[in-house]
C-alpha positions in Angstrom: 15.7 19.5 -41.6 16.6 21.8 -38.8 15.9 25.2 -39.8 19.1 27.2 -40.4 17.9 30.3 -38.0 19.3 30.0 -35.1 17.4 30.1 -31.8 16.4 33.0 -29.7 18.5 34.1 -27.1 16.7 32.9 -23.8 19.8 32.3 -22.2 20.5 28.5 -23.1 23.8 28.5 -23.8 26.1 27.9 -27.4 28.8 25.6 -27.4 32.0 27.1 -30.1 34.5 24.8 -30.9 37.9 25.5 -32.8 39.2 22.7 -35.2 43.1 22.2 -34.8 45.6 19.7 -34.1 47.4 19.6 -30.4 50.8 20.8 -30.5 53.5 23.4 -31.3 54.6 20.8 -34.1 51.0 22.6 -35.5 50.8 26.1 -34.3 50.7 28.9 -36.6 49.2 26.5 -39.6 46.5 26.6 -42.2 44.4 23.7 -40.4 44.9 25.1 -37.4 42.8 28.9 -37.5 39.9 27.4 -36.0 42.3 26.9 -33.1 43.4 31.0 -33.7 39.7 32.2 -33.3 38.8 30.8 -29.7 41.7 31.6 -28.7 40.6 34.8 -30.0 37.2 34.9 -28.2 38.7 33.4 -25.0 40.8 37.2 -24.6 38.1 38.7 -25.3 35.6 37.8 -23.4 38.0 37.4 -20.9 37.5 33.2 -20.6 40.2 31.2 -19.0 39.9 27.6 -20.8 40.8 24.6 -18.5 40.2 20.7 -18.7 37.4 19.6 -19.3 34.2 18.4 -18.0 34.1 14.0 -17.7 37.5 13.6 -18.5 36.6 15.1 -21.7 39.7 15.8 -25.2 39.5 19.7 -24.7 39.7 22.7 -22.9 37.0 24.2 -22.0 35.9 27.4 -20.6 32.8 28.8 -19.8 31.6 32.7 -20.0 29.1 35.5 -21.6 29.0 36.3 -25.5 27.0 39.7 -24.9 25.2 38.3 -22.0 25.1 35.1 -24.0 26.0 32.3 -22.3 29.0 30.5 -24.2 31.4 27.2 -23.9 34.9 28.0 -25.6 35.8 24.3 -27.1 39.8 23.7 -27.6 39.8 19.9 -27.9 42.8 18.4 -27.6 42.6 15.4 -29.6 44.4 15.3 -33.5 41.7 16.9 -35.9 40.3 13.9 -37.2 39.2 12.5 -33.5 37.2 16.0 -33.1 34.0 14.4 -32.6 35.1 12.8 -29.1 36.1 15.6 -27.6 33.1 17.8 -28.7 30.2 14.9 -28.6 30.7 14.3 -24.7 31.5 18.7 -23.6 27.9 18.8 -25.7 26.1 16.2 -23.9 27.8 18.1 -20.2 26.3 21.1 -21.2 23.3 19.6 -22.5 24.1 21.5 -25.9 21.5 20.6 -29.1 23.4 21.2 -32.1 21.6 24.4 -33.4 23.4 25.5 -31.0 26.7 24.3 -31.5 29.2 27.1 -34.0 31.9 25.1 -35.4 34.9 26.7 -36.8 38.1 25.8 -39.4 40.0 25.9 -42.0 38.5 25.3 -46.0 41.2 25.4 -48.1 36.9 25.4 -51.3 36.5 28.5 -50.1 38.7 31.7 -51.0 41.5 32.8 -49.2 40.8 35.0 -46.2 36.8 34.3 -46.8 34.7 33.6 -44.4 31.4 31.3 -45.0 28.5 30.8 -42.5 27.4 27.9 -42.8 24.3 24.9 -40.8 23.3 21.7 -41.7 26.0 21.0 -44.7 27.9 18.3 -46.0 31.4 17.7 -44.7 33.2 18.7 -47.2 35.4 16.8 -47.2 36.6 18.5 -43.9 38.2 15.0 -41.6 37.1 17.2 -37.9 34.0 18.6 -39.2 33.6 15.0 -40.8 34.0 13.6 -37.4 31.6 15.8 -35.0 29.2 15.0 -37.6 30.0 11.5 -36.9 29.7 11.7 -33.0 26.8 14.4 -33.2 24.6 11.6 -35.2 24.0 14.6 -38.0 25.5 17.6 -39.2 23.0 19.8 -37.9 25.2 22.7 -36.7 26.9 26.5 -37.4 29.8 26.4 -39.4 32.3 29.2 -39.8 34.8 28.6 -42.8 37.7 30.2 -43.3 38.8 30.0 -46.5 43.4 29.1 -45.9 43.9 28.6 -50.1 44.5 25.7 -52.0 47.8 23.6 -51.8 50.2 24.6 -54.9 50.0 22.1 -58.4 50.1 18.6 -57.3 51.4 19.6 -53.3 49.1 16.8 -51.6 46.1 19.2 -49.6 46.8 17.1 -46.4 50.4 18.1 -46.5 49.3 21.5 -47.4 47.3 22.6 -44.4 49.6 21.2 -42.4 52.2 24.4 -43.2 52.1 27.6 -42.3 51.1 30.4 -44.3 54.2 32.8 -45.9 54.4 36.1 -44.6 52.0 38.1 -46.2 49.5 35.6 -46.3 49.8 35.3 -41.7 49.3 38.7 -42.3 46.1 38.6 -43.9 44.5 35.4 -41.8 45.7 37.5 -38.3 42.8 40.7 -39.7 40.6 37.2 -40.8 40.8 35.5 -37.6 40.0 38.9 -35.7 36.9 38.9 -38.5 35.7 35.5 -37.3 35.7 36.0 -34.3 33.6 38.5 -35.2 31.5 36.7 -37.5 30.7 34.4 -34.1 30.2 36.8 -31.6 27.2 38.1 -33.9 25.9 34.8 -35.1 25.2 33.9 -30.9 23.6 37.7 -30.9 22.1 38.8 -33.2 21.2 35.5 -35.6 22.7 33.8 -39.2 21.5 36.8 -41.7 24.0 39.4 -39.1 26.6 36.4 -38.9 26.4 36.4 -43.4 26.4 40.1 -43.7 29.1 40.6 -42.2 31.0 37.7 -43.3 30.4 38.8 -46.9 31.7 42.0 -46.7 34.9 40.8 -45.7 37.6 42.6 -48.0 41.6 41.4 -47.6 
């Protein structure tokens, strides 16, 4: 099994992937919080997102986080096909799984909580499952953002395609900022520092 500690920063590239669905229909939905985090990182670090090389289905941008080289990836596939975007980009930039970070929504994590995981199962998340299938395993990093549980008997697939309430949206804007901080900490200072920050998040 792959180590759960990121390799030392020796100038190798990290791939940071935000999962979500493309198009204005899905903006602001629970399923798209991963894309929101990548967009925020792009703004913070002045990284422009443009068409991916080799016709991969994503917008990508190269830059640095605290002198660590990164490639930000916003797939333009639908969630269930995320792996079709991630795998060719990882191959193009020669990024191994231990330097890939996938940030995504999670209904089994309490609302507003952030978890840092490595080399775990897909947790029933179709986007993560797609990435794992195309990469040949799940030995990548995951930043899981709790987006709440569907009420009553509502289908989870419908729930994650809904937008947040006004109060939830204000809280989630804060959580997205912290998730971006956690990713910065992971690639710069390692897993322990990232997990400490994630665990200290309070709404």
